[in-house]
XYZ file of C-alpha atoms in Angstrom:
665
model
C 44.070 -24.172 -23.386
C 46.433 -22.453 -20.885
C 48.845 -19.689 -21.593
C 51.354 -17.340 -19.751
C 49.980 -14.188 -18.502
C 51.529 -12.150 -21.325
C 49.727 -14.097 -24.065
C 46.199 -13.902 -22.522
C 45.100 -11.244 -25.017
C 45.985 -13.504 -28.047
C 43.967 -16.391 -26.809
C 40.920 -17.413 -28.697
C 37.643 -18.178 -26.986
C 36.081 -16.662 -23.964
C 37.714 -15.657 -20.614
C 36.095 -14.741 -17.418
C 36.889 -11.566 -15.412
C 36.209 -10.913 -11.680
C 34.510 -7.593 -11.424
C 32.281 -5.675 -8.953
C 28.867 -4.397 -9.258
C 27.265 -0.967 -8.263
C 26.955 -2.141 -4.825
C 30.429 -3.394 -4.505
C 29.463 -7.252 -4.729
C 31.528 -9.714 -6.597
C 30.474 -10.307 -10.094
C 31.832 -12.245 -13.009
C 31.697 -11.293 -16.735
C 33.239 -12.330 -19.859
C 36.349 -10.229 -20.377
C 38.630 -9.262 -22.980
C 36.019 -9.161 -25.802
C 37.939 -6.837 -27.890
C 39.915 -9.860 -29.177
C 36.795 -11.134 -30.739
C 35.615 -11.471 -34.332
C 32.608 -9.055 -33.987
C 34.896 -6.090 -32.837
C 38.277 -6.544 -34.544
C 37.019 -8.373 -37.570
C 40.001 -9.258 -39.717
C 42.506 -8.354 -36.934
C 40.652 -10.598 -34.480
C 42.554 -13.352 -32.587
C 39.451 -15.358 -31.909
C 36.748 -16.444 -34.483
C 35.271 -18.604 -31.855
C 31.395 -18.667 -31.756
C 30.653 -21.985 -30.393
C 32.757 -22.860 -27.395
C 32.197 -26.228 -25.641
C 30.725 -24.444 -22.618
C 28.060 -27.035 -21.648
C 30.624 -29.764 -21.653
C 32.898 -27.558 -19.697
C 30.216 -26.993 -17.038
C 29.869 -30.845 -16.757
C 33.426 -31.160 -16.193
C 33.449 -28.391 -13.666
C 30.662 -29.878 -11.745
C 32.573 -33.245 -11.722
C 35.453 -31.307 -9.991
C 32.995 -29.578 -7.565
C 31.510 -32.939 -6.566
C 34.600 -34.974 -6.097
C 36.842 -32.255 -4.825
C 40.708 -32.509 -4.830
C 40.675 -35.690 -2.638
C 38.070 -37.525 -4.752
C 39.921 -36.614 -7.941
C 43.179 -37.904 -6.547
C 41.702 -41.165 -5.500
C 40.068 -41.637 -8.872
C 43.471 -40.847 -10.679
C 45.327 -43.334 -8.299
C 42.701 -46.010 -8.926
C 42.942 -45.618 -12.734
C 46.682 -45.700 -12.656
C 46.851 -48.815 -10.508
C 44.457 -50.646 -12.726
C 46.752 -49.679 -15.835
C 49.827 -50.945 -14.063
C 48.070 -54.201 -13.330
C 47.072 -54.508 -16.922
C 50.622 -53.758 -17.898
C 52.100 -56.327 -15.590
C 49.898 -59.123 -16.949
C 50.778 -58.193 -20.437
C 54.427 -58.311 -19.563
C 54.126 -61.644 -17.874
C 52.663 -62.896 -21.278
C 55.880 -61.748 -23.034
C 54.622 -58.372 -24.603
C 56.726 -55.185 -24.520
C 54.805 -52.297 -22.870
C 55.740 -48.753 -23.602
C 56.315 -46.273 -22.340
C 58.239 -46.912 -19.138
C 56.313 -44.230 -17.113
C 52.543 -43.696 -17.938
C 49.219 -42.694 -16.441
C 46.209 -44.480 -17.911
C 47.412 -45.315 -21.612
C 49.947 -47.804 -22.737
C 51.161 -49.042 -26.190
C 51.979 -52.878 -26.695
C 54.103 -54.233 -29.494
C 52.348 -57.222 -30.818
C 53.900 -57.774 -34.272
C 51.867 -59.854 -36.734
C 49.348 -60.797 -34.022
C 47.668 -57.424 -34.124
C 44.685 -58.483 -36.173
C 44.173 -61.759 -34.086
C 44.284 -59.759 -30.907
C 41.861 -57.021 -32.047
C 39.425 -59.602 -33.151
C 39.714 -61.602 -30.035
C 39.211 -58.373 -27.849
C 35.934 -57.772 -29.719
C 34.656 -61.078 -29.010
C 35.399 -60.401 -25.259
C 33.102 -57.155 -25.628
C 36.363 -54.851 -25.613
C 37.497 -52.356 -28.385
C 41.292 -51.803 -28.504
C 43.069 -49.078 -30.643
C 44.974 -50.161 -33.667
C 48.303 -48.263 -33.999
C 50.255 -48.784 -37.264
C 50.586 -52.300 -38.136
C 52.251 -53.933 -35.207
C 51.119 -52.069 -32.113
C 47.968 -51.780 -29.905
C 46.863 -48.850 -27.666
C 44.880 -49.300 -24.479
C 43.389 -46.607 -22.155
C 41.514 -47.169 -18.796
C 39.352 -44.939 -16.736
C 37.447 -45.050 -13.590
C 34.562 -47.160 -15.148
C 37.031 -49.974 -16.060
C 36.294 -52.873 -13.817
C 38.310 -56.073 -13.096
C 36.295 -58.029 -15.454
C 37.544 -55.545 -18.201
C 41.167 -56.189 -17.453
C 40.637 -59.978 -17.425
C 38.866 -59.741 -20.798
C 42.018 -57.913 -22.175
C 44.288 -60.434 -20.864
C 42.245 -63.319 -22.514
C 42.395 -61.426 -25.734
C 46.129 -61.390 -25.512
C 46.186 -65.082 -24.618
C 46.402 -64.924 -20.879
C 44.149 -66.083 -17.977
C 44.741 -63.926 -14.859
C 42.735 -62.270 -12.196
C 43.238 -58.860 -10.993
C 44.209 -59.928 -7.668
C 47.176 -61.882 -9.192
C 49.041 -58.488 -9.420
C 49.705 -56.296 -6.454
C 48.883 -52.452 -6.849
C 51.975 -50.439 -7.921
C 53.072 -47.295 -9.390
C 54.822 -46.308 -12.764
C 54.979 -42.523 -12.415
C 58.103 -40.542 -12.428
C 58.788 -39.318 -8.878
C 59.863 -35.846 -10.020
C 56.317 -35.293 -11.758
C 54.344 -36.066 -8.746
C 52.302 -33.094 -7.621
C 53.200 -31.590 -4.112
C 51.421 -28.321 -4.302
C 47.834 -27.813 -3.245
C 45.023 -27.654 -5.899
C 41.354 -26.882 -6.133
C 41.655 -24.858 -2.861
C 38.567 -22.727 -3.242
C 35.850 -23.728 -0.764
C 33.252 -24.687 -3.495
C 35.446 -27.848 -4.176
C 34.935 -28.799 -0.533
C 31.252 -28.166 0.372
C 29.101 -30.296 -2.090
C 29.627 -33.934 -1.107
C 26.106 -35.046 -0.592
C 23.884 -35.421 -3.806
C 21.301 -33.332 -2.190
C 23.795 -30.496 -1.571
C 25.119 -30.814 -5.070
C 21.787 -30.623 -6.670
C 20.804 -27.498 -4.738
C 24.091 -25.934 -5.745
C 23.401 -26.502 -9.391
C 19.776 -25.380 -9.038
C 21.150 -22.116 -7.432
C 23.245 -21.442 -10.234
C 20.638 -22.276 -12.835
C 18.289 -19.905 -11.115
C 20.729 -17.054 -11.902
C 20.543 -17.794 -15.608
C 18.196 -15.768 -17.776
C 17.628 -18.693 -20.013
C 15.378 -19.719 -22.852
C 13.196 -21.735 -20.516
C 12.361 -18.459 -18.703
C 11.844 -15.932 -21.546
C 12.452 -15.180 -25.024
C 16.131 -14.536 -25.908
C 15.850 -12.267 -28.887
C 19.712 -12.377 -29.961
C 19.978 -11.461 -33.652
C 21.957 -13.722 -35.776
C 21.989 -16.303 -33.061
C 18.666 -17.871 -33.550
C 17.833 -19.096 -29.907
C 14.956 -21.091 -30.639
C 13.054 -24.036 -29.027
C 14.941 -27.229 -28.271
C 12.076 -29.561 -27.945
C 12.222 -32.378 -25.274
C 11.267 -34.868 -27.928
C 14.521 -33.815 -29.874
C 16.695 -33.888 -26.931
C 15.657 -37.323 -25.443
C 17.795 -39.429 -27.934
C 21.015 -38.054 -26.949
C 20.546 -39.427 -23.456
C 20.225 -43.106 -24.801
C 23.589 -45.004 -24.259
C 23.277 -46.303 -27.786
C 24.071 -42.662 -28.908
C 25.996 -41.214 -26.007
C 28.349 -44.028 -25.147
C 29.840 -44.814 -28.551
C 33.301 -43.987 -29.008
C 34.217 -41.853 -32.220
C 36.657 -44.580 -33.317
C 34.569 -48.029 -32.924
C 34.696 -50.274 -35.642
C 32.161 -49.288 -38.362
C 29.941 -52.384 -37.863
C 29.373 -51.190 -34.300
C 27.976 -47.859 -35.306
C 25.575 -48.785 -38.126
C 22.677 -46.710 -36.479
C 25.019 -43.811 -36.417
C 25.839 -44.348 -40.044
C 22.313 -44.541 -41.109
C 21.330 -41.521 -39.255
C 24.281 -39.397 -40.600
C 23.702 -40.470 -44.060
C 20.000 -39.731 -43.824
C 20.613 -36.311 -42.093
C 23.058 -35.563 -45.027
C 20.489 -36.260 -47.560
C 17.964 -34.024 -45.924
C 20.403 -31.215 -45.674
C 21.301 -31.521 -49.218
C 17.685 -31.394 -50.076
C 17.072 -28.240 -47.951
C 20.123 -26.477 -49.180
C 20.566 -27.473 -52.692
C 24.041 -28.567 -52.170
C 25.464 -32.108 -53.407
C 27.634 -33.031 -50.575
C 28.169 -32.450 -46.872
C 30.890 -32.809 -44.171
C 29.836 -33.341 -40.583
C 33.272 -32.581 -39.200
C 33.118 -28.999 -38.094
C 32.233 -28.596 -34.425
C 30.934 -25.064 -34.633
C 29.950 -22.458 -37.190
C 33.290 -20.642 -36.858
C 35.061 -24.032 -37.567
C 32.521 -24.559 -40.518
C 33.750 -21.247 -42.056
C 37.292 -22.410 -41.554
C 36.551 -25.832 -43.093
C 34.719 -24.216 -45.989
C 37.479 -21.879 -46.834
C 39.929 -24.648 -46.610
C 37.935 -26.724 -49.195
C 37.813 -23.536 -51.477
C 41.615 -23.356 -51.106
C 42.108 -27.054 -51.779
C 40.011 -26.572 -54.889
C 42.194 -23.898 -56.207
C 45.433 -25.680 -55.312
C 44.302 -28.906 -57.203
C 43.686 -26.709 -60.205
C 47.236 -25.226 -59.928
C 45.904 -21.779 -58.929
C 48.081 -21.575 -55.701
C 48.234 -17.792 -56.007
C 44.535 -17.311 -55.460
C 44.440 -15.949 -51.812
C 42.298 -12.905 -51.928
C 38.864 -12.986 -50.070
C 36.301 -10.295 -50.601
C 34.048 -9.735 -47.473
C 31.356 -7.019 -47.408
C 31.356 -5.074 -44.136
C 27.916 -6.313 -43.531
C 29.033 -10.007 -43.394
C 28.846 -12.078 -40.417
C 31.481 -11.131 -37.806
C 33.491 -14.456 -37.935
C 34.025 -14.149 -41.670
C 37.128 -11.997 -41.808
C 38.665 -13.781 -38.898
C 38.071 -17.218 -40.528
C 39.648 -15.997 -43.785
C 42.651 -14.777 -42.164
C 43.258 -18.143 -40.246
C 43.408 -19.909 -43.582
C 45.888 -17.374 -44.924
C 43.723 -15.337 -47.163
C 44.148 -11.768 -47.601
C 40.749 -9.933 -46.586
C 39.660 -7.154 -48.899
C 36.608 -5.260 -47.481
C 33.607 -4.415 -49.642
C 31.684 -1.328 -49.051
C 27.892 -1.316 -48.163
C 25.325 0.991 -49.499
C 23.318 3.378 -47.226
C 20.414 0.987 -47.346
C 22.541 -1.820 -45.991
C 23.049 -3.837 -49.086
C 26.375 -4.709 -50.563
C 27.566 -1.852 -52.766
C 27.411 -3.608 -56.141
C 29.687 -1.129 -57.922
C 32.361 -1.446 -55.353
C 32.124 -5.138 -55.221
C 32.382 -5.108 -59.061
C 35.512 -2.924 -58.949
C 37.118 -5.070 -56.160
C 36.419 -8.185 -58.102
C 37.985 -6.853 -61.298
C 40.997 -5.437 -59.470
C 41.753 -8.624 -57.785
C 40.579 -11.093 -60.525
C 43.867 -12.775 -61.121
C 44.194 -13.665 -57.281
C 40.503 -13.907 -56.272
C 39.964 -17.007 -54.175
C 36.631 -16.528 -52.371
C 33.773 -14.150 -51.520
C 32.260 -14.519 -48.296
C 28.508 -13.198 -47.990
C 25.859 -13.583 -45.592
C 22.127 -14.136 -46.833
C 19.967 -12.676 -45.768
C 22.401 -10.125 -44.698
C 23.466 -9.512 -41.200
C 21.328 -6.316 -41.446
C 18.338 -8.454 -41.664
C 17.368 -8.049 -45.328
C 16.971 -10.281 -48.308
C 19.386 -8.625 -50.819
C 18.018 -8.721 -54.316
C 21.511 -8.535 -56.084
C 22.746 -11.731 -54.559
C 22.646 -13.778 -57.790
C 24.510 -11.083 -59.531
C 27.142 -11.102 -56.974
C 27.545 -14.814 -57.414
C 27.797 -14.447 -61.222
C 30.572 -11.716 -60.769
C 32.564 -13.742 -58.330
C 32.576 -16.853 -60.802
C 33.392 -14.767 -63.820
C 36.646 -13.919 -62.016
C 37.439 -17.378 -61.092
C 36.420 -17.087 -57.356
C 34.249 -19.259 -55.322
C 31.046 -18.104 -53.376
C 31.008 -18.800 -49.619
C 27.640 -18.085 -48.335
C 27.438 -18.072 -44.282
C 24.650 -20.142 -43.183
C 24.042 -18.109 -39.851
C 20.687 -16.813 -41.288
C 19.548 -19.987 -42.729
C 16.567 -19.812 -40.379
C 15.099 -17.328 -42.794
C 15.584 -19.671 -45.802
C 14.657 -23.140 -44.967
C 11.792 -24.256 -47.292
C 11.769 -20.886 -49.081
C 14.971 -20.650 -50.974
C 18.215 -22.631 -51.112
C 21.854 -21.230 -51.133
C 22.846 -23.841 -53.698
C 20.166 -22.702 -56.206
C 21.206 -18.980 -55.666
C 24.613 -19.600 -56.914
C 26.673 -20.258 -53.726
C 29.399 -22.858 -53.815
C 29.760 -23.670 -50.085
C 27.977 -22.807 -46.959
C 28.149 -23.899 -43.325
C 24.914 -24.661 -41.317
C 24.730 -23.857 -37.721
C 22.800 -26.812 -36.576
C 22.865 -25.268 -33.045
C 20.874 -22.384 -34.553
C 18.518 -23.329 -37.329
C 18.261 -26.983 -36.509
C 17.679 -26.830 -32.900
C 20.845 -27.993 -31.113
C 20.990 -25.816 -27.927
C 23.953 -23.503 -27.615
C 23.172 -21.703 -24.582
C 26.499 -20.379 -23.136
C 28.268 -21.005 -26.157
C 27.974 -24.780 -27.104
C 28.472 -27.383 -28.003
C 27.444 -26.858 -31.677
C 27.796 -28.225 -34.988
C 28.572 -26.465 -38.346
C 28.654 -29.033 -41.147
C 29.495 -27.654 -44.475
C 27.660 -28.356 -47.678
C 29.163 -27.887 -51.133
C 28.446 -28.209 -54.822
C 29.578 -31.304 -56.733
C 32.797 -29.611 -58.014
C 33.982 -29.028 -54.448
C 32.991 -32.458 -52.936
C 36.365 -34.177 -53.430
C 38.025 -31.321 -51.492
C 35.998 -31.618 -48.313
C 37.858 -32.239 -45.131
C 38.574 -35.836 -44.605
C 39.466 -38.061 -41.675
C 41.864 -41.042 -41.755
C 39.516 -43.068 -39.453
C 36.309 -42.637 -41.687
C 37.502 -42.090 -45.400
C 41.210 -42.638 -45.317
C 41.913 -38.884 -46.346
C 43.822 -36.080 -44.857
C 42.491 -32.679 -44.198
C 40.709 -33.275 -40.837
C 39.544 -30.086 -39.059
C 38.222 -32.142 -36.050
C 39.592 -35.116 -34.063
C 36.489 -37.075 -34.475
C 35.300 -38.338 -37.981
C 31.854 -36.722 -37.576
C 32.574 -33.955 -35.109
C 30.257 -33.760 -32.286
C 28.276 -36.811 -33.664
C 26.409 -37.403 -30.413
C 24.332 -34.300 -30.779
C 23.188 -35.050 -34.373
C 20.098 -36.992 -33.445
C 18.648 -33.551 -32.152
C 18.794 -32.013 -35.697
C 17.677 -35.205 -37.358
C 14.635 -35.615 -35.033
C 13.788 -31.987 -35.593
C 13.744 -32.398 -39.400
C 11.863 -35.737 -39.251
C 9.153 -34.412 -36.884
C 8.764 -31.103 -38.673
C 8.771 -32.498 -42.268
C 9.113 -30.144 -45.387
C 5.830 -28.316 -44.807
C 6.501 -27.835 -41.163
C 9.988 -26.435 -41.725
C 8.688 -24.040 -44.367
C 5.950 -22.898 -41.968
C 8.574 -22.277 -39.201
C 10.629 -20.070 -41.564
C 7.513 -18.078 -42.466
C 6.721 -17.625 -38.805
C 10.170 -16.475 -37.928
C 10.124 -13.737 -40.790
C 6.489 -12.740 -39.602
C 7.518 -12.365 -35.927
C 10.449 -10.109 -36.893
C 8.127 -7.984 -39.065
C 5.655 -7.739 -36.296
C 8.080 -6.392 -33.629
C 9.387 -4.002 -36.343
C 5.896 -2.694 -37.070
C 4.888 -2.589 -33.429
C 8.082 -0.454 -32.499
C 7.706 1.891 -35.378
C 7.544 5.552 -34.095
C 9.309 4.669 -30.850
C 12.506 3.355 -32.563
C 13.867 3.400 -36.082
C 14.318 0.094 -37.842
C 17.546 0.804 -39.747
C 17.469 -1.349 -42.744
C 14.440 -2.720 -44.756
C 13.758 -4.019 -48.194
C 12.285 -1.959 -50.926
C 8.873 -3.158 -49.723
C 9.501 -2.015 -46.194
C 10.014 -5.451 -44.690
C 12.834 -7.197 -42.878
C 13.873 -10.841 -42.888
C 14.033 -12.808 -39.757
C 15.685 -10.105 -37.587
C 15.661 -6.449 -37.387
C 18.086 -3.589 -36.301
C 16.702 -1.173 -33.891
C 18.469 2.094 -33.726
C 18.963 3.315 -30.013
C 21.666 5.829 -30.930
C 19.049 8.933 -30.902
C 18.400 8.035 -27.229
C 22.099 8.685 -26.531
C 21.849 12.147 -28.182
C 18.606 13.123 -26.566
C 18.627 11.538 -23.116
C 22.124 10.291 -22.412
C 20.761 6.709 -22.717
C 23.146 4.320 -24.033
C 22.431 0.731 -25.732
C 24.022 -0.688 -22.456
C 21.320 1.158 -20.614
C 18.468 -0.313 -22.686
C 19.917 -3.809 -22.414
C 20.275 -3.588 -18.620
C 16.759 -2.244 -18.278
C 15.445 -5.186 -20.258
C 16.687 -7.565 -17.638
C 14.375 -5.886 -15.140
C 11.498 -6.933 -17.344
C 12.788 -10.386 -17.428
C 14.449 -10.367 -20.965
C 17.960 -11.206 -22.155
C 19.065 -8.403 -24.223
C 19.136 -8.620 -28.228
C 22.456 -8.471 -29.839
C 24.239 -5.245 -28.891
C 26.243 -2.882 -31.040
C 26.720 -5.362 -33.983
C 26.767 -5.010 -36.841
C 26.162 -1.311 -36.260
C 27.403 0.251 -33.025
C 24.728 1.658 -30.740
C 22.020 -0.550 -31.872
C 20.143 -3.753 -31.023
C 19.633 -6.556 -33.521
C 16.397 -8.412 -32.608
C 15.555 -12.030 -33.578
C 12.445 -13.507 -32.164
C 12.543 -16.855 -34.103
C 9.239 -18.746 -34.748
C 9.310 -20.424 -31.349
C 7.800 -17.319 -29.756
C 4.068 -16.742 -29.146
C 2.305 -13.518 -29.814
C 1.834 -12.976 -26.056
C 5.709 -13.137 -25.617
C 6.370 -10.934 -28.489
C 3.755 -8.278 -27.001
C 5.592 -8.691 -23.587
C 8.945 -7.801 -25.273
C 7.391 -5.013 -27.140
C 5.757 -3.599 -24.000
C 9.237 -3.695 -22.228
C 10.986 -1.792 -25.197
C 8.040 0.809 -25.262
C 8.321 1.429 -21.513
C 12.107 2.063 -21.901
C 11.279 4.540 -24.672
C 8.855 6.078 -22.382
C 11.485 6.360 -19.609
C 13.856 8.015 -22.053
C 11.385 10.559 -23.145
C 10.669 11.422 -19.529
C 14.524 12.194 -19.373
C 14.165 14.249 -22.481
C 11.218 16.345 -20.990
C 13.098 16.940 -17.782
C 10.642 14.876 -15.694
C 13.335 12.395 -14.848
C 16.881 13.053 -13.599
C 19.534 12.501 -16.474
C 21.899 10.407 -14.222
C 19.677 8.889 -11.506
C 17.040 7.064 -13.137
C 15.799 3.436 -13.735
C 17.629 3.179 -17.086
C 21.124 4.335 -15.580
C 20.691 2.118 -12.537
C 19.411 -0.932 -14.151
C 19.333 -3.823 -13.445
C 17.717 -3.795 -10.167
C 18.123 -6.761 -7.762
C 16.011 -8.082 -5.032
C 18.242 -6.109 -2.635
C 16.693 -3.015 -4.035
C 13.379 -3.843 -2.348
C 14.887 -3.390 1.201
C 16.896 -0.892 3.048
C 17.312 2.870 2.273
C 15.936 4.064 -0.899
C 17.129 7.677 -2.003
C 16.261 7.490 -5.758
C 13.713 9.941 -7.368
C 11.634 6.914 -8.707
C 9.768 4.268 -6.791
C 10.867 0.747 -6.087
C 7.917 -0.633 -7.902
C 8.964 1.233 -11.158
C 12.626 -0.087 -10.547
C 11.838 -3.682 -10.226
C 8.438 -4.223 -11.804
C 8.601 -2.310 -15.203
C 6.004 -3.183 -17.971
C 6.873 -6.644 -19.503
C 7.520 -8.578 -16.380
C 5.499 -11.698 -16.199
C 3.483 -10.616 -12.894
C 3.233 -14.120 -11.491
C 7.043 -14.813 -11.532
C 10.041 -12.382 -11.460
C 13.533 -12.995 -12.564
C 15.909 -11.312 -10.227
C 19.506 -10.660 -11.530
C 22.096 -11.834 -9.109
C 24.146 -8.356 -9.314
C 23.503 -4.834 -10.109
C 25.456 -2.930 -12.807
C 28.766 -4.405 -13.491
C 32.017 -2.502 -13.839
C 33.339 -3.645 -17.275
C 36.781 -2.127 -16.998
C 37.342 -3.747 -13.629
C 36.427 -7.013 -15.095
C 38.864 -6.784 -17.954
C 41.776 -6.039 -15.544
C 41.075 -9.005 -13.224
C 40.845 -12.276 -15.148
C 40.026 -15.538 -13.429
C 42.969 -17.824 -14.408
C 42.769 -19.907 -11.155
C 40.468 -20.181 -8.239
C 41.828 -17.568 -5.714
C 40.687 -17.923 -2.180
C 37.599 -16.010 -0.942
C 39.713 -13.528 0.928
C 40.860 -12.113 -2.617
C 37.365 -11.605 -3.669
C 36.565 -9.756 -0.314
C 39.582 -7.457 -0.788
C 38.524 -6.794 -4.346
C 35.163 -5.549 -3.244
C 36.488 -3.151 -0.638
C-alpha cells in the first residue's frame, strides 16, 4: 500500500524509520507505532498484528538480486510473451481485450468456454473462467514457449512462438522514463555467492528464535520444528494456485478438512473458516460473523461491543472496523474483569448489545474464574461472546472455549500451532464458531459460492497450513496437553525465581499465573531512574530479545517462555534479569552513576570493545553480563537508537547513501 505523505499516519501496518544511534550511526526502527492497536486501542488506525513480512523479504531479495536492469528485462520478456500469445489468438479469430496490457488478457469465446477450458486442462494448463463467455490468461517469467503453444492448441490453433515477431502493446505515455532502484544495494549482488553472503550478514543481525528464547508475552514465539516446515517446500503444496479446479487439489482438501476436524475437537466449536490471514483478520471475520447473525435475525440495531480494558490489544480496533460501538469495561485491581461493571454495562446496552470480546486466559496472564458467568450474562442480554484465541497456548488439551460458553474465537496458527511469524508473518487466524453461527461464516465464491470473503483466496494462506497439521499429527492429544502444561509450568517457574527482585503484577487466588506473567519494572524508575526501555536494551547484551514492553500495563514486561524452552535457557534468562536488578540496586545505593551506567548505555556493540573508554564501568561488564552464552555472543548492530528521530524520518523510498551520511552528521 502506498499513500501520499499527508496520509502516512493513517496507514495500517508497519512503517520503517531511518534513525541514528548513540554513536551517530545509521539505524532503522519501526516508526509511528502510536497508530497501532496496543497504544490507541479503539482509536487505532491499525489492527495489524500479522503483516506478510517474510513474503515481503522474499520479494525484496528478488529485487536486490536482479536489480533494475534485471527486473526490466524480466518485465519485457513477460510482456512480449503475452503479445505473442494475443497475436496467435487473434489469428484464430478471437477478440482479445484490452487493447493495451502487460501480462494479462481476456478473450471472448462465447459458448466455447467450457470446451476450451477442458482442452486446456488436457494440455496441462489451467485458464481462468470469467463469467459465461470469457477466459482470462496471465503469463509470467516461468511461462515457456511450450506453454504458449499448449494454449493455442486448446483454442484450436497449431502455432510456434517463432511464428510471431516480438512486439509491444503498452501505451507510450505510461512507459517509465525516470530511474528506479537507485540505491547501491540493488547493483552489488549479482553473483549467487555475493547474494548468499549478503543475506547471511542480514540474518546475523537478527536476534531470532534460532539464537535464544524470545519471551514476548501474548505472542507465543515457540519452536517451529524442521519436520513441520519441510512439507511447505514441496511443490505439491507450494505451487498450487488458489483457484485451481477442485479435482487438482484433493490433497489440500483432505488436509484442510482433517485440520478443521482436529481444531473443532481441540476448541469445542462446530465449524471453522480457514480464510483469515492473521489473528487480527480473524477478529474482523469473527465479528462480521456475529454481525451477520444479528442481521439475519432482524436485529440490525445491535451494534454495541463490550470490551474489558484487559482484552487483547487488537480487539477494540477490530470492533471499530466492523462498525461496532466500543464500550470499555473496567478491570478489578487484581486484573480480572470487574463483574459488577460488566453486568451494569450489559444491562445498560441490553437492547443494542451485539458482542463481548474477552481474552482467556486474560492478557494479564491469569485464568479468570468468572468467565462462565460473563458468558451467561452476555447471552442473557442477546449478545454473542467472542473469545480471543491469542492465549490458546495455555488451553490446548486442558479446556475448550466452546465448552466455556464462547460463541466464536480465532486461533493464531502462527502462535499456538507453530507457523513461524518472526518479523510479523505470514500467519493464519481461522475462526471457529458454534453451530448457530456456522451459516454466517465468511464465504468465497470460488469455494462455496457464497459472499462475504475476507481474503482473496478461498482458504487464506493455505500453503502454510501443513505446518499446523503436521504439528498436531505428530504431537497427538497427549503431546499437545503436555505442551500446554509445560508452558504454564515454565511461566510459573520464572515468576517464582524472580520473586523478591521484581513484583509479578497479577496472580490467581492460588498465587499462580497462566502461560505468561507481567513483571513490574516501574519501581526501578522511581528508585534508580531505570526505565522499562533500559531493561529491554540491557537484555540484548545478554543475548535476549526483550519481552513485550509496556503492554497491557505501561512500564512493565510481559514474559511468555512457552513450552519450547529448556530449564537451562529459562535459568539463563532469569540470571540476566537478576543481574539487571543488581545493577539497578547499585544505582540506588550510589555505587553506580545514575546516568552513565550499563543500563542507560545499553545495548553495547562490538565497537565498544575498541577505542577510548571513559565510562565508570568495565568493558567486560558492558558487553558480557550474566546470561550471555559464553561460547557465543550476539552483537547488536547499533547502540541505543533515537526513537523520535526515527519517527520523523520515514523510509518511503530508497534514498541515495549520501542522504544517510548527512543524517548522521
